[in-house]
Amino acid sequence: MITIEPPRLRAASDVPGGRRKQRVSMADVARLAGVSSQTVSRVANGAAGVVDTTREHVLAAMSELGYRPNSAARSLRYGRFNTIGVILFGLSSIGNSRTVEAIATHAAAEGYAITLIPVGAATQDNVMGAFTRMGELAVDGVVLIIEVHLLDASAVAIPPGVHVVVVDSDAGDRYPVVDTDQADGARQAVRHLLALGHRTVWHVAGPAESFAAERRAGAWRRVLEEAGRPVPAPERGDWSADSGYHAGLRLAADPDCTAIFAANDQMALGVLRALHERGRRVPADVSVVGFDDIADAGSYLPPLTTVHQDFAEVGRRCVDALLRQIHDEPTGAGTDLVATRLVIRGSTGPVGS
Amino acid sequence: MITIEPPRLRAASDVPGGRRKQRVSMADVARLAGVSSQTVSRVANGAAGVVDTTREHVLAAMSELGYRPNSAARSLRYGRFNTIGVILFGLSSIGNSRTVEAIATHAAAEGYAITLIPVGAATQDNVMGAFTRMGELAVDGVVLIIEVHLLDASAVAIPPGVHVVVVDSDAGDRYPVVDTDQADGARQAVRHLLALGHRTVWHVAGPAESFAAERRAGAWRRVLEEAGRPVPAPERGDWSADSGYHAGLRLAADPDCTAIFAANDQMALGVLRALHERGRRVPADVSVVGFDDIADAGSYLPPLTTVHQDFAEVGRRCVDALLRQIHDEPTGAGTDLVATRLVIRGSTGPVGS
DNA sequence: GAGCGTCATGTTTACGTAAACATGACTGCC
DNA sequence: GGCAGTCATGTTTACGTAAACATGACGCTC
């Protein structure tokens, strides 16, 4: 069969192996199968109204040529990309990576791919830059995992008409927000320690810019105040085990300190190490509670009592909320809170046990 | 000015807030600015040959209408998506998420976005399905982070003409592979323990399907054999701290066991816990070495001696290799190894110290 | 001052897909 | 046996962009 090869603008570039880089289009398949490209389209989309023999010819031609639909053309045609963008500062935090994983998995189940847009540091410029890039990206909606207050200032830069869901933020009055119920988790942790008989609870807080850290610290403070307990000055870490270690060293020096609530598990790990080095037994001398319930927490020495966050559920609800917007089911602003629960392990106990 | 509104197929769907979801095209901008859409295109792409006043008019029209380029159309035109796909089993492993983060960051710096394609479980079907989906995705190349042997069987399913780089695999004879030098890392770990005077070294291996686990175990065995030491039966875990804990309990029962090399830090954490519970001191009675050097490892009790992996470098080289392929600089198959180094902390010491 | 080059801008076209509309063949009914 | 209806398939067109080509207005040179 003689095929007329139209002149191609791209370099024809035959790979040594003999593979051609040229994309196969519906027209190519149609030519080989001896049908129109519209029929190929019908077969590709499983539309009715194609006779079996024709369908088989087309399918045969497709697999012979290795046809794959061109999603750019498809997106252009439909005005939809079937893609969700995720803007975040980094995957290094365990919570972020698990949330992203859940988003990816759930989005895939709904036929959406996800595009990751990392933002270097939490500077205004970077965030603005990400929004700009995002605007040009082929996405139908965006999940913002920004976790810092900067969102306020840069909110104006969110291009109109872009669907947005925000994770872990106080933007609930302007955008739909999905988040873990940080405050309730912190309350459970602090009340647990008070119930064990501790006079008050020390706190190793996360970085001041973090909204989650602030809410955990706020809830800690409120529970103590409501119970009429003294509120010790909080130590501040940066989420890392190392920063928790240094905070722990300071707290270990205070003989009154018998109960510590760390704003995440990794800082709690550092606290445990500091207490151990200073000869303060956990939980006999000091009780420690973390936050997150990462997979390793049950293997700390001792196994860590901590607040379980359901990252997977957060990711799932993000995707659901976004898809609702994309499908034109108007979702108002407001905050959707995912419940937390306290997991009691070996790092907490009654005072002086 | 009278604007003729062409009939739209999509629902016009005015959002209550007054925002219109309709995308603004170059033609819209051109109409408002009183120029042709080609001139708008020139301005948008910073092409020369547009007089300043015209450019300003166009820019003004752009910002008035909130114009954003349509990347689907752009991709269709160029035959390029400026997107790299990443196929992986999950982000739950710390190594994976850090590698992905590095890929995303480095790709962004090169003007590429990344699309995440999660594969549920390591079943043949799932992998094949991912390849199929991938084929339909708007990506210029793919990084495969599959880390299991399944790749062999499904390799045939990689659509021809798709650029691929594989992480952590033995596919080096068919595709470019970027990987950490697992074997060398394991060698350093085992030799370190032998140099401390331990008669031999026990091993807590990763899952049998994992290629990285196999290479670490292989190197461990070879070093022992070369040194003429007995090779204890390896314990097997699934990378989790919990599985390391159970392996550790079994090893703790063996009074001869004085040195343990765990295939990752999290299993090492579990081993530390088991040894602690069984009253075996680390490193006085037993030395422990991990693998990965995750951020927390320095805060374990005691701080963990471990093999440092440079995940960021792996991600960077993946992107570089892929871009080289995309830009038609032929990159042969072969393995690009990223060096590891042993980080000595407090969990290892001389025998009976 | 005629002719040519330069440069800003407009017009045409193609990228791959799929909806909308068009065509033609065959079936079944009276 | 002719006509309407059904159904498989073909043709046209639009999606938004940008390369290639076309046009027309200047200015400069000899």
mmCIF file of C-alpha atoms in Angstrom, chain B residues 20-177:
data_model
loop_
_atom_site.group_PDB
_atom_site.id
_atom_site.type_symbol
_atom_site.label_atom_id
_atom_site.label_comp_id
_atom_site.label_asym_id
_atom_site.label_seq_id
_atom_site.Cartn_x
_atom_site.Cartn_y
_atom_site.Cartn_z
ATOM 1 C CA ARG B 20 -17.597 34.224 34.109
ATOM 2 C CA LYS B 21 -16.061 30.846 33.661
ATOM 3 C CA GLN B 22 -15.574 31.383 29.977
ATOM 4 C CA ARG B 23 -11.970 31.332 28.958
ATOM 5 C CA VAL B 24 -10.641 34.441 27.304
ATOM 6 C CA SER B 25 -8.913 33.705 24.028
ATOM 7 C CA MET B 26 -6.432 35.653 21.985
ATOM 8 C CA ALA B 27 -9.222 36.571 19.647
ATOM 9 C CA ASP B 28 -11.078 38.279 22.496
ATOM 10 C CA VAL B 29 -8.003 40.242 23.450
ATOM 11 C CA ALA B 30 -7.348 41.106 19.833
ATOM 12 C CA ARG B 31 -10.872 42.412 19.386
ATOM 13 C CA LEU B 32 -10.628 44.633 22.440
ATOM 14 C CA ALA B 33 -7.186 45.915 21.510
ATOM 15 C CA GLY B 34 -8.166 46.449 17.905
ATOM 16 C CA VAL B 35 -5.405 44.270 16.500
ATOM 17 C CA SER B 36 -5.139 40.833 14.987
ATOM 18 C CA SER B 37 -4.802 37.784 17.150
ATOM 19 C CA GLN B 38 -1.383 37.180 15.692
ATOM 20 C CA THR B 39 -0.188 40.419 17.213
ATOM 21 C CA VAL B 40 -1.577 39.297 20.536
ATOM 22 C CA SER B 41 0.347 36.080 20.106
ATOM 23 C CA ARG B 42 3.505 38.038 19.425
ATOM 24 C CA VAL B 43 3.048 40.104 22.540
ATOM 25 C CA ALA B 44 2.244 37.057 24.628
ATOM 26 C CA ASN B 45 5.417 35.336 23.532
ATOM 27 C CA GLY B 46 7.623 38.364 23.761
ATOM 28 C CA ALA B 47 8.410 38.204 20.066
ATOM 29 C CA ALA B 48 10.153 41.152 18.501
ATOM 30 C CA GLY B 49 8.510 43.300 15.889
ATOM 31 C CA VAL B 50 5.713 44.889 17.862
ATOM 32 C CA VAL B 51 5.718 48.618 18.318
ATOM 33 C CA ASP B 52 5.608 49.814 21.900
ATOM 34 C CA THR B 53 2.250 51.539 21.750
ATOM 35 C CA THR B 54 0.624 48.492 20.195
ATOM 36 C CA ARG B 55 2.197 46.266 22.784
ATOM 37 C CA GLU B 56 0.807 48.434 25.545
ATOM 38 C CA HIS B 57 -2.680 48.339 24.097
ATOM 39 C CA VAL B 58 -2.521 44.587 23.910
ATOM 40 C CA LEU B 59 -1.171 44.220 27.424
ATOM 41 C CA ALA B 60 -3.906 46.502 28.701
ATOM 42 C CA ALA B 61 -6.552 44.431 26.934
ATOM 43 C CA MET B 62 -5.002 41.267 28.318
ATOM 44 C CA SER B 63 -5.142 42.380 31.887
ATOM 45 C CA GLU B 64 -8.596 43.876 31.479
ATOM 46 C CA LEU B 65 -9.975 40.591 30.249
ATOM 47 C CA GLY B 66 -7.780 38.471 32.465
ATOM 48 C CA TYR B 67 -6.319 36.655 29.521
ATOM 49 C CA ARG B 68 -4.371 33.475 30.202
ATOM 50 C CA PRO B 69 -2.896 31.368 27.434
ATOM 51 C CA ASN B 70 -4.576 28.075 26.799
ATOM 52 C CA SER B 71 -1.952 25.460 27.267
ATOM 53 C CA ALA B 72 -3.959 22.776 25.515
ATOM 54 C CA ALA B 73 -3.940 24.775 22.332
ATOM 55 C CA ARG B 74 -0.318 25.601 22.834
ATOM 56 C CA SER B 75 0.567 21.955 23.355
ATOM 57 C CA LEU B 76 -1.410 20.959 20.318
ATOM 58 C CA ARG B 77 0.406 23.529 18.242
ATOM 59 C CA TYR B 78 3.893 22.699 19.475
ATOM 60 C CA GLY B 79 3.500 18.970 19.889
ATOM 61 C CA ARG B 80 5.007 19.471 23.320
ATOM 62 C CA PHE B 81 3.363 19.492 26.692
ATOM 63 C CA ASN B 82 6.177 20.720 28.893
ATOM 64 C CA THR B 83 5.126 18.118 31.361
ATOM 65 C CA ILE B 84 6.871 15.139 32.865
ATOM 66 C CA GLY B 85 4.880 12.238 34.218
ATOM 67 C CA VAL B 86 5.928 10.413 37.353
ATOM 68 C CA ILE B 87 4.576 6.924 37.847
ATOM 69 C CA LEU B 88 4.945 5.551 41.342
ATOM 70 C CA PHE B 89 3.444 3.184 43.829
ATOM 71 C CA GLY B 90 3.070 5.625 46.619
ATOM 72 C CA LEU B 91 4.439 8.643 48.359
ATOM 73 C CA SER B 92 4.357 6.976 51.719
ATOM 74 C CA SER B 93 7.955 5.952 51.507
ATOM 75 C CA ILE B 94 10.080 8.874 52.529
ATOM 76 C CA GLY B 95 12.557 8.202 49.769
ATOM 77 C CA ASN B 96 9.862 8.375 47.141
ATOM 78 C CA SER B 97 8.388 11.602 48.335
ATOM 79 C CA ARG B 98 11.758 13.269 48.532
ATOM 80 C CA THR B 99 12.688 12.052 45.095
ATOM 81 C CA VAL B 100 9.396 13.313 43.709
ATOM 82 C CA GLU B 101 9.881 16.633 45.394
ATOM 83 C CA ALA B 102 13.308 16.973 43.810
ATOM 84 C CA ILE B 103 11.900 16.002 40.438
ATOM 85 C CA ALA B 104 9.129 18.555 40.762
ATOM 86 C CA THR B 105 11.454 21.326 41.827
ATOM 87 C CA HIS B 106 14.057 20.675 39.206
ATOM 88 C CA ALA B 107 11.474 20.189 36.483
ATOM 89 C CA ALA B 108 9.790 23.454 37.431
ATOM 90 C CA ALA B 109 13.122 25.217 37.100
ATOM 91 C CA GLU B 110 13.349 23.882 33.558
ATOM 92 C CA GLY B 111 9.853 25.030 32.726
ATOM 93 C CA TYR B 112 8.220 21.649 33.098
ATOM 94 C CA ALA B 113 5.301 20.727 35.295
ATOM 95 C CA ILE B 114 5.014 17.236 36.663
ATOM 96 C CA THR B 115 2.028 14.957 36.602
ATOM 97 C CA LEU B 116 1.675 12.304 39.258
ATOM 98 C CA ILE B 117 0.318 8.931 38.279
ATOM 99 C CA PRO B 118 -0.197 6.737 41.301
ATOM 100 C CA VAL B 119 -0.415 2.992 40.894
ATOM 101 C CA GLY B 120 -2.504 1.261 43.489
ATOM 102 C CA ALA B 121 -0.719 -1.976 44.209
ATOM 103 C CA ALA B 122 2.173 -3.648 42.487
ATOM 104 C CA THR B 123 0.022 -5.964 40.468
ATOM 105 C CA GLN B 124 0.706 -6.620 36.866
ATOM 106 C CA ASP B 125 -2.704 -5.274 35.925
ATOM 107 C CA ASN B 126 -2.202 -2.048 37.751
ATOM 108 C CA VAL B 127 1.151 -1.419 36.190
ATOM 109 C CA MET B 128 -0.158 -2.153 32.741
ATOM 110 C CA GLY B 129 -3.101 0.114 33.423
ATOM 111 C CA ALA B 130 -0.788 2.899 34.483
ATOM 112 C CA PHE B 131 1.206 2.538 31.301
ATOM 113 C CA THR B 132 -1.953 2.706 29.272
ATOM 114 C CA ARG B 133 -3.196 5.768 31.095
ATOM 115 C CA MET B 134 0.217 7.271 30.804
ATOM 116 C CA GLY B 135 0.106 6.802 27.075
ATOM 117 C CA GLU B 136 -2.942 8.981 26.974
ATOM 118 C CA LEU B 137 -1.509 11.571 29.246
ATOM 119 C CA ALA B 138 -0.171 14.853 28.103
ATOM 120 C CA VAL B 139 3.426 14.177 29.012
ATOM 121 C CA ASP B 140 6.661 14.453 27.107
ATOM 122 C CA GLY B 141 8.403 11.857 29.186
ATOM 123 C CA VAL B 142 7.979 9.647 32.182
ATOM 124 C CA VAL B 143 9.953 8.881 35.299
ATOM 125 C CA LEU B 144 9.178 5.422 36.589
ATOM 126 C CA ILE B 145 9.624 4.925 40.304
ATOM 127 C CA ILE B 146 8.486 1.374 40.461
ATOM 128 C CA GLU B 147 11.093 -0.219 42.677
ATOM 129 C CA VAL B 148 9.973 -3.755 42.074
ATOM 130 C CA HIS B 149 10.802 -6.427 39.585
ATOM 131 C CA LEU B 150 7.464 -6.308 37.885
ATOM 132 C CA LEU B 151 8.899 -3.834 35.476
ATOM 133 C CA ASP B 152 10.493 -6.670 33.538
ATOM 134 C CA ALA B 153 7.257 -8.256 32.532
ATOM 135 C CA SER B 154 5.458 -5.064 31.722
ATOM 136 C CA ALA B 155 8.322 -3.348 29.974
ATOM 137 C CA VAL B 156 6.850 -4.318 26.655
ATOM 138 C CA ALA B 157 3.842 -2.195 27.460
ATOM 139 C CA ILE B 158 5.770 1.055 27.485
ATOM 140 C CA PRO B 159 4.370 2.819 24.441
ATOM 141 C CA PRO B 160 6.987 3.337 21.783
ATOM 142 C CA GLY B 161 8.176 6.875 21.417
ATOM 143 C CA VAL B 162 7.634 7.715 25.059
ATOM 144 C CA HIS B 163 10.762 8.865 26.791
ATOM 145 C CA VAL B 164 11.409 6.991 29.994
ATOM 146 C CA VAL B 165 13.840 7.148 32.859
ATOM 147 C CA VAL B 166 13.655 4.515 35.547
ATOM 148 C CA VAL B 167 14.561 4.945 39.189
ATOM 149 C CA ASP B 168 15.652 2.062 41.321
ATOM 150 C CA SER B 169 15.452 -0.848 38.964
ATOM 151 C CA ASP B 170 17.483 -3.393 37.110
ATOM 152 C CA ALA B 171 16.205 -2.259 33.727
ATOM 153 C CA GLY B 172 19.546 -0.633 32.990
ATOM 154 C CA ASP B 173 20.004 -2.661 29.866
ATOM 155 C CA ARG B 174 16.916 -1.269 28.217
ATOM 156 C CA TYR B 175 16.287 2.151 29.715
ATOM 157 C CA PRO B 176 18.353 4.843 31.321
ATOM 158 C CA VAL B 177 18.308 4.179 35.043
#
